[in-house]
């Protein structure tokens, strides 16, 4: 309600209105200007823009020079993807999968060096364990993951000599060609670099060893089968056919150290002395 | 453009702007309230030289408190609270006369009613009558004349709303008794 309205309604008193004198205004405003709090500085110092520009350039250089990482060329994609992403940056299931993968690799290397042919069974068990962990609820997974991480260092320490021995063996063989290309790279996460490198190299050597094992088993089976055929012909009193069968077997398996005659081969098979390369 | 922005800003926003170093904001704030405060102080004391001194002290107190200002209450309420307190401090310092409004101009015409010619004289008569009221009733009436609500007067004087209401009622009754039908 304005004063005039209230006065019209008889509510306001007829009192004099006063204006502040100009000299008082000047005095007070001058005092206000003199005592005004200092304006807050909003301009940034020059070095801040320079620092920002340098940071951008640095990041750009880091992004545009990815080719120095040799491990990426030799490793399967999931391995280096898991390496590049730090555990903190991963979600729990992803972190667990990466962890499981690394553990599998290290475990494979150790089992390879120690048990040889039991590797497949161990690997299967490992993968089953990894799969069960992947399917576990996030809280249980996180707990297992942290436990595995703490135990991981110990296992890597154990796996390191085995892996190094295996690596030396592989480098001596023909399969070392590819492995030799792998160059050391600084560790990006908590895994020890040496164990990590050997672990990452192990899968290829394992694959080649598998291939070699499979080749040897194939030869063995082929020899056994051929000898059985020849023996069957011999038992059916068809000695010429049995001899020609054995000759064909020797011809097919040029690398095999088969005895010169069928009889000698059958004797050797009986004494389990037939070998494959 | 800047003055236009000030014009549409609240008192509290202007005071905060002044706190942040914008002296133009204070200028706008001062022009908004200077006459109302001066009038209030003049009606309460009737001596222009004293009013100037008290007004200056009041605004200086506002300026000095700007750096720690937080808008916990209406700026206008805060300003008049300071003004009222400074006036009381002044009368405490200076030996008070019987009534400060005794020096106000004498009415030149009989108090039968305000005509166009003698309106100023009538205003002075009312002013003297207000000055004869007890201080609490006078302040409540003068603040009400400045457009403050009961709650605001209560905040300025530190009295309860009901107390303020009764002070206003007693004050008006006393004025009517002094001034008769002229009110």
CSV table of C-alpha atoms in Angstrom, one decimal, chain A:
chain,number,residue,atom,x,y,z
A,1,UNK,CA,0.0,0.0,0.0
A,2,UNK,CA,1.5,3.3,-1.1
A,3,UNK,CA,1.8,6.3,1.2
A,4,UNK,CA,-0.6,8.4,-0.9
A,5,UNK,CA,-3.2,5.6,-0.9
A,6,UNK,CA,-2.9,5.2,2.8
A,7,UNK,CA,-3.2,9.0,3.3
A,8,UNK,CA,-6.3,9.0,1.1
A,9,UNK,CA,-7.7,6.3,3.3
A,10,UNK,CA,-6.9,8.3,6.4
A,11,UNK,CA,-4.4,5.7,7.5
A,12,UNK,CA,-1.2,7.7,6.9
A,13,UNK,CA,-0.1,10.7,9.0
A,14,UNK,CA,0.5,14.1,7.4
A,15,UNK,CA,4.2,14.2,8.1
A,16,UNK,CA,6.8,16.1,6.1
A,17,UNK,CA,8.8,14.3,3.4
A,18,UNK,CA,12.5,15.0,3.3
A,19,UNK,CA,15.2,14.6,0.7
A,20,UNK,CA,18.8,13.8,1.5
A,21,UNK,CA,20.9,16.9,0.8
A,22,UNK,CA,23.3,16.5,-2.2
A,23,UNK,CA,26.4,17.3,-0.3
A,24,UNK,CA,25.6,14.4,2.1
A,25,UNK,CA,25.0,12.2,-0.9
A,26,UNK,CA,28.4,13.1,-2.4
A,27,UNK,CA,30.1,12.5,0.9
A,28,UNK,CA,28.6,9.1,1.5
A,29,UNK,CA,29.1,8.0,-2.1
A,30,UNK,CA,32.7,9.1,-2.1
A,31,UNK,CA,33.2,7.1,1.1
A,32,UNK,CA,31.5,4.1,-0.4
A,33,UNK,CA,33.8,4.2,-3.5
A,34,UNK,CA,36.9,4.6,-1.3
A,35,UNK,CA,35.9,1.8,1.0
A,36,UNK,CA,34.6,-0.5,-1.7
A,37,UNK,CA,36.0,-4.0,-1.2
A,38,UNK,CA,38.6,-4.9,-3.8
A,39,UNK,CA,37.1,-6.4,-7.0
A,40,UNK,CA,37.9,-10.1,-7.3
A,41,UNK,CA,40.4,-10.8,-9.9
A,42,UNK,CA,38.9,-12.7,-12.7
A,43,UNK,CA,41.6,-12.5,-15.4
A,44,UNK,CA,43.9,-15.6,-15.5
A,45,UNK,CA,47.6,-15.2,-15.6
A,46,UNK,CA,49.3,-15.7,-18.9
A,47,UNK,CA,51.2,-18.8,-18.0
A,48,UNK,CA,47.9,-20.7,-17.4
A,49,UNK,CA,47.0,-20.5,-21.1
A,50,UNK,CA,50.5,-21.6,-22.1
A,51,UNK,CA,50.3,-24.6,-19.7
A,52,UNK,CA,46.9,-25.6,-21.1
A,53,UNK,CA,48.2,-25.4,-24.7
A,54,UNK,CA,51.3,-27.5,-23.8
A,55,UNK,CA,49.1,-30.1,-22.2
A,56,UNK,CA,46.9,-30.4,-25.2
A,57,UNK,CA,50.0,-30.8,-27.5
A,58,UNK,CA,51.4,-33.4,-25.2
A,59,UNK,CA,48.2,-35.4,-25.2
A,60,UNK,CA,48.0,-35.1,-29.0
A,61,UNK,CA,51.5,-36.4,-29.4
A,62,UNK,CA,50.8,-39.4,-27.1
A,63,UNK,CA,47.7,-40.2,-29.1
A,64,UNK,CA,49.4,-40.0,-32.5
A,65,UNK,CA,52.3,-42.2,-31.6
A,66,UNK,CA,50.7,-45.6,-30.9
A,67,UNK,CA,53.1,-47.7,-33.1
A,68,UNK,CA,55.9,-47.9,-30.6
A,69,UNK,CA,54.1,-50.6,-28.7
A,70,UNK,CA,55.4,-53.9,-30.1
A,71,UNK,CA,53.5,-56.1,-27.9
A,72,UNK,CA,50.3,-55.1,-29.5
A,73,UNK,CA,51.5,-56.5,-32.8
A,74,UNK,CA,52.2,-59.9,-31.5
A,75,UNK,CA,49.5,-60.4,-28.9
A,76,UNK,CA,45.9,-61.3,-29.6
A,77,UNK,CA,43.6,-58.4,-29.1
A,78,UNK,CA,42.0,-59.3,-25.8
A,79,UNK,CA,45.4,-59.6,-24.1
A,80,UNK,CA,46.6,-56.1,-24.9
A,81,UNK,CA,43.1,-54.6,-24.4
A,82,UNK,CA,43.1,-56.0,-20.9
A,83,UNK,CA,46.6,-54.6,-20.3
A,84,UNK,CA,45.9,-51.1,-21.5
A,85,UNK,CA,42.8,-50.8,-19.3
A,86,UNK,CA,43.9,-50.4,-15.7
A,87,UNK,CA,41.9,-52.4,-13.1
A,88,UNK,CA,40.4,-49.3,-11.6
A,89,UNK,CA,39.0,-48.2,-15.0
A,90,UNK,CA,37.4,-51.5,-15.6
A,91,UNK,CA,34.0,-52.5,-14.3
A,92,UNK,CA,34.1,-55.4,-11.9
A,93,UNK,CA,33.2,-58.2,-14.3
A,94,UNK,CA,35.5,-56.8,-16.9
A,95,UNK,CA,38.3,-56.5,-14.4
A,96,UNK,CA,37.7,-60.1,-13.3
A,97,UNK,CA,37.8,-61.3,-16.9
A,98,UNK,CA,41.0,-59.6,-17.6
A,99,UNK,CA,42.5,-60.9,-14.4
A,100,UNK,CA,41.3,-64.4,-15.1
A,101,UNK,CA,42.8,-64.2,-18.6
A,102,UNK,CA,46.2,-63.1,-17.3
A,103,UNK,CA,46.1,-65.8,-14.6
A,104,UNK,CA,45.2,-68.4,-17.2
A,105,UNK,CA,48.2,-67.4,-19.3
A,106,UNK,CA,50.6,-67.5,-16.4
A,107,UNK,CA,49.1,-70.7,-15.2
A,108,UNK,CA,49.5,-72.2,-18.7
A,109,UNK,CA,53.1,-71.3,-18.8
A,110,UNK,CA,53.8,-72.8,-15.4
A,111,UNK,CA,51.9,-76.0,-16.2
A,112,UNK,CA,53.6,-76.2,-19.6
A,113,UNK,CA,57.0,-76.1,-18.0
A,114,UNK,CA,56.1,-78.5,-15.2
A,115,UNK,CA,53.6,-81.1,-16.5
A,116,UNK,CA,53.8,-81.0,-20.2
A,117,UNK,CA,50.9,-83.1,-21.4
A,118,UNK,CA,48.7,-82.3,-18.5
A,119,UNK,CA,48.4,-78.8,-19.8
A,120,UNK,CA,45.1,-79.3,-21.5
A,121,UNK,CA,43.4,-80.6,-18.5
A,122,UNK,CA,44.7,-77.8,-16.3
A,123,UNK,CA,43.8,-75.2,-18.9
A,124,UNK,CA,40.3,-76.6,-19.0
A,125,UNK,CA,40.0,-76.4,-15.2
A,126,UNK,CA,41.3,-72.8,-15.3
A,127,UNK,CA,38.8,-71.8,-17.9
A,128,UNK,CA,36.0,-73.4,-16.0
A,129,UNK,CA,37.1,-71.4,-13.0
A,130,UNK,CA,37.3,-68.2,-15.0
A,131,UNK,CA,33.8,-68.8,-16.4
A,132,UNK,CA,32.3,-69.5,-13.0
A,133,UNK,CA,33.9,-66.3,-11.7
A,134,UNK,CA,32.5,-64.4,-14.6
A,135,UNK,CA,29.1,-65.6,-13.9
A,136,UNK,CA,29.3,-64.9,-10.2
A,137,UNK,CA,27.5,-61.9,-8.6
A,138,UNK,CA,29.5,-58.6,-8.6
A,139,UNK,CA,30.2,-58.6,-4.9
A,140,UNK,CA,31.5,-62.1,-4.8
A,141,UNK,CA,33.4,-61.4,-8.0
A,142,UNK,CA,35.0,-58.3,-6.5
A,143,UNK,CA,36.1,-60.3,-3.4
A,144,UNK,CA,37.5,-63.1,-5.4
A,145,UNK,CA,39.1,-60.6,-7.7
A,146,UNK,CA,40.9,-58.8,-4.9
A,147,UNK,CA,42.0,-62.1,-3.4
A,148,UNK,CA,43.3,-63.2,-6.8
A,149,UNK,CA,45.1,-59.9,-7.2
A,150,UNK,CA,46.9,-60.3,-3.9
A,151,UNK,CA,47.8,-63.9,-4.7
A,152,UNK,CA,48.7,-62.9,-8.3
A,153,UNK,CA,52.1,-61.5,-7.4
A,154,UNK,CA,53.1,-64.7,-5.6
A,155,UNK,CA,52.0,-66.8,-8.6
A,156,UNK,CA,53.8,-64.6,-11.0
A,157,UNK,CA,56.9,-65.0,-9.0
A,158,UNK,CA,56.5,-68.7,-9.3
A,159,UNK,CA,55.7,-68.6,-12.9
A,160,UNK,CA,58.6,-66.3,-13.8
A,161,UNK,CA,61.5,-68.9,-13.9
A,162,UNK,CA,59.3,-71.4,-15.6
A,163,UNK,CA,58.2,-69.0,-18.2
A,164,UNK,CA,61.8,-67.8,-18.7
A,165,UNK,CA,63.0,-71.3,-19.2
A,166,UNK,CA,60.3,-72.0,-21.6
A,167,UNK,CA,61.0,-68.8,-23.5
A,168,UNK,CA,64.7,-69.8,-23.9
A,169,UNK,CA,63.6,-73.1,-25.2
A,170,UNK,CA,61.3,-71.6,-27.6
A,171,UNK,CA,63.8,-69.1,-28.9
A,172,UNK,CA,66.1,-72.0,-29.6
A,173,UNK,CA,63.5,-73.7,-31.8
A,174,UNK,CA,61.8,-72.6,-35.0
A,175,UNK,CA,58.8,-71.3,-33.2
A,176,UNK,CA,61.0,-68.6,-31.5
A,177,UNK,CA,60.8,-66.5,-34.7
A,178,UNK,CA,57.5,-64.9,-33.8
A,179,UNK,CA,58.2,-64.7,-30.2
A,180,UNK,CA,61.5,-62.9,-30.8
A,181,UNK,CA,59.6,-60.0,-32.2
A,182,UNK,CA,57.9,-59.1,-29.0
A,183,UNK,CA,59.7,-56.2,-27.4
A,184,UNK,CA,59.6,-55.2,-23.8
A,185,UNK,CA,57.0,-52.6,-22.8
A,186,UNK,CA,56.6,-50.7,-19.5
A,187,UNK,CA,53.9,-52.2,-17.4
A,188,UNK,CA,50.7,-50.2,-17.4
A,189,UNK,CA,49.2,-52.0,-14.4
A,190,UNK,CA,50.1,-53.8,-11.3
A,191,UNK,CA,51.4,-56.9,-13.1
A,192,UNK,CA,55.2,-57.3,-13.0
A,193,UNK,CA,56.7,-56.6,-16.4
A,194,UNK,CA,58.8,-59.7,-16.8
A,195,UNK,CA,56.1,-62.1,-15.7
A,196,UNK,CA,53.7,-60.2,-17.9
A,197,UNK,CA,55.9,-60.5,-21.0
A,198,UNK,CA,56.7,-64.1,-20.5
A,199,UNK,CA,53.0,-64.7,-19.8
A,200,UNK,CA,52.0,-63.0,-22.9
A,201,UNK,CA,54.5,-64.8,-25.0
A,202,UNK,CA,53.5,-68.2,-23.6
A,203,UNK,CA,50.3,-68.6,-25.4
A,204,UNK,CA,51.9,-68.7,-28.8
A,205,UNK,CA,54.6,-71.1,-27.7
A,206,UNK,CA,51.9,-73.2,-26.2
A,207,UNK,CA,50.0,-73.2,-29.4
A,208,UNK,CA,53.1,-74.3,-31.3
A,209,UNK,CA,53.8,-77.0,-28.8
A,210,UNK,CA,50.3,-78.2,-29.2
A,211,UNK,CA,50.8,-78.3,-32.9
A,212,UNK,CA,54.0,-80.3,-32.5
A,213,UNK,CA,52.3,-82.6,-30.1
A,214,UNK,CA,49.4,-83.1,-32.4
A,215,UNK,CA,51.8,-83.8,-35.3
A,216,UNK,CA,53.7,-86.4,-33.3
A,217,UNK,CA,50.4,-88.1,-32.2
A,218,UNK,CA,49.2,-88.2,-35.8
A,219,UNK,CA,52.4,-89.9,-36.9
A,220,UNK,CA,52.1,-92.4,-34.2
A,221,UNK,CA,48.5,-93.2,-35.0
A,222,UNK,CA,49.3,-93.5,-38.7
A,223,UNK,CA,52.2,-95.9,-38.0
A,224,UNK,CA,50.1,-97.9,-35.6
A,225,UNK,CA,47.2,-98.1,-38.0
A,226,UNK,CA,49.5,-99.1,-40.9
A,227,UNK,CA,51.2,-101.7,-38.9
A,228,UNK,CA,47.8,-103.1,-37.9
A,229,UNK,CA,46.8,-103.3,-41.5
A,230,UNK,CA,50.0,-105.0,-42.5
A,231,UNK,CA,49.7,-107.4,-39.6
A,232,UNK,CA,46.1,-108.2,-40.6
A,233,UNK,CA,47.3,-109.0,-44.1
A,234,UNK,CA,50.0,-111.2,-42.7
A,235,UNK,CA,47.6,-113.0,-40.5
A,236,UNK,CA,45.4,-113.7,-43.6
A,237,UNK,CA,48.5,-115.4,-45.2
A,238,UNK,CA,48.9,-112.6,-47.8
A,239,UNK,CA,52.5,-111.9,-47.0
A,240,UNK,CA,53.3,-110.1,-50.4
A,241,UNK,CA,50.4,-107.8,-49.7
A,242,UNK,CA,51.6,-107.2,-46.2
A,243,UNK,CA,55.1,-106.4,-47.3
A,244,UNK,CA,53.9,-104.0,-50.0
A,245,UNK,CA,51.6,-102.5,-47.3
A,246,UNK,CA,54.6,-101.9,-45.1
A,247,UNK,CA,56.6,-100.5,-47.9
A,248,UNK,CA,53.8,-98.0,-48.7
A,249,UNK,CA,53.7,-97.1,-45.0
A,250,UNK,CA,57.4,-96.4,-44.9
A,251,UNK,CA,57.1,-94.4,-48.1
A,252,UNK,CA,54.2,-92.3,-46.7
A,253,UNK,CA,56.0,-91.6,-43.5
A,254,UNK,CA,59.4,-90.6,-44.8
A,255,UNK,CA,60.4,-88.9,-41.5
A,256,UNK,CA,59.5,-91.9,-39.4
A,257,UNK,CA,62.3,-94.1,-38.2
A,258,UNK,CA,60.6,-97.4,-39.2
A,259,UNK,CA,62.6,-100.6,-39.3
A,260,UNK,CA,63.5,-101.8,-42.8
A,261,UNK,CA,61.3,-105.0,-42.7
A,262,UNK,CA,57.8,-105.7,-41.6
A,263,UNK,CA,58.8,-108.4,-39.3
A,264,UNK,CA,61.3,-106.1,-37.5
A,265,UNK,CA,58.6,-103.4,-37.3
A,266,UNK,CA,56.1,-105.8,-35.8
A,267,UNK,CA,58.7,-107.0,-33.3
A,268,UNK,CA,59.5,-103.4,-32.4
A,269,UNK,CA,55.8,-102.6,-32.0
A,270,UNK,CA,55.5,-105.6,-29.8
A,271,UNK,CA,58.3,-104.3,-27.6
A,272,UNK,CA,56.9,-100.7,-27.9
A,273,UNK,CA,60.1,-99.4,-29.4
A,274,UNK,CA,58.7,-97.8,-32.5
A,275,UNK,CA,59.2,-94.1,-32.3
A,276,UNK,CA,58.0,-91.2,-34.1
A,277,UNK,CA,60.0,-88.1,-34.7
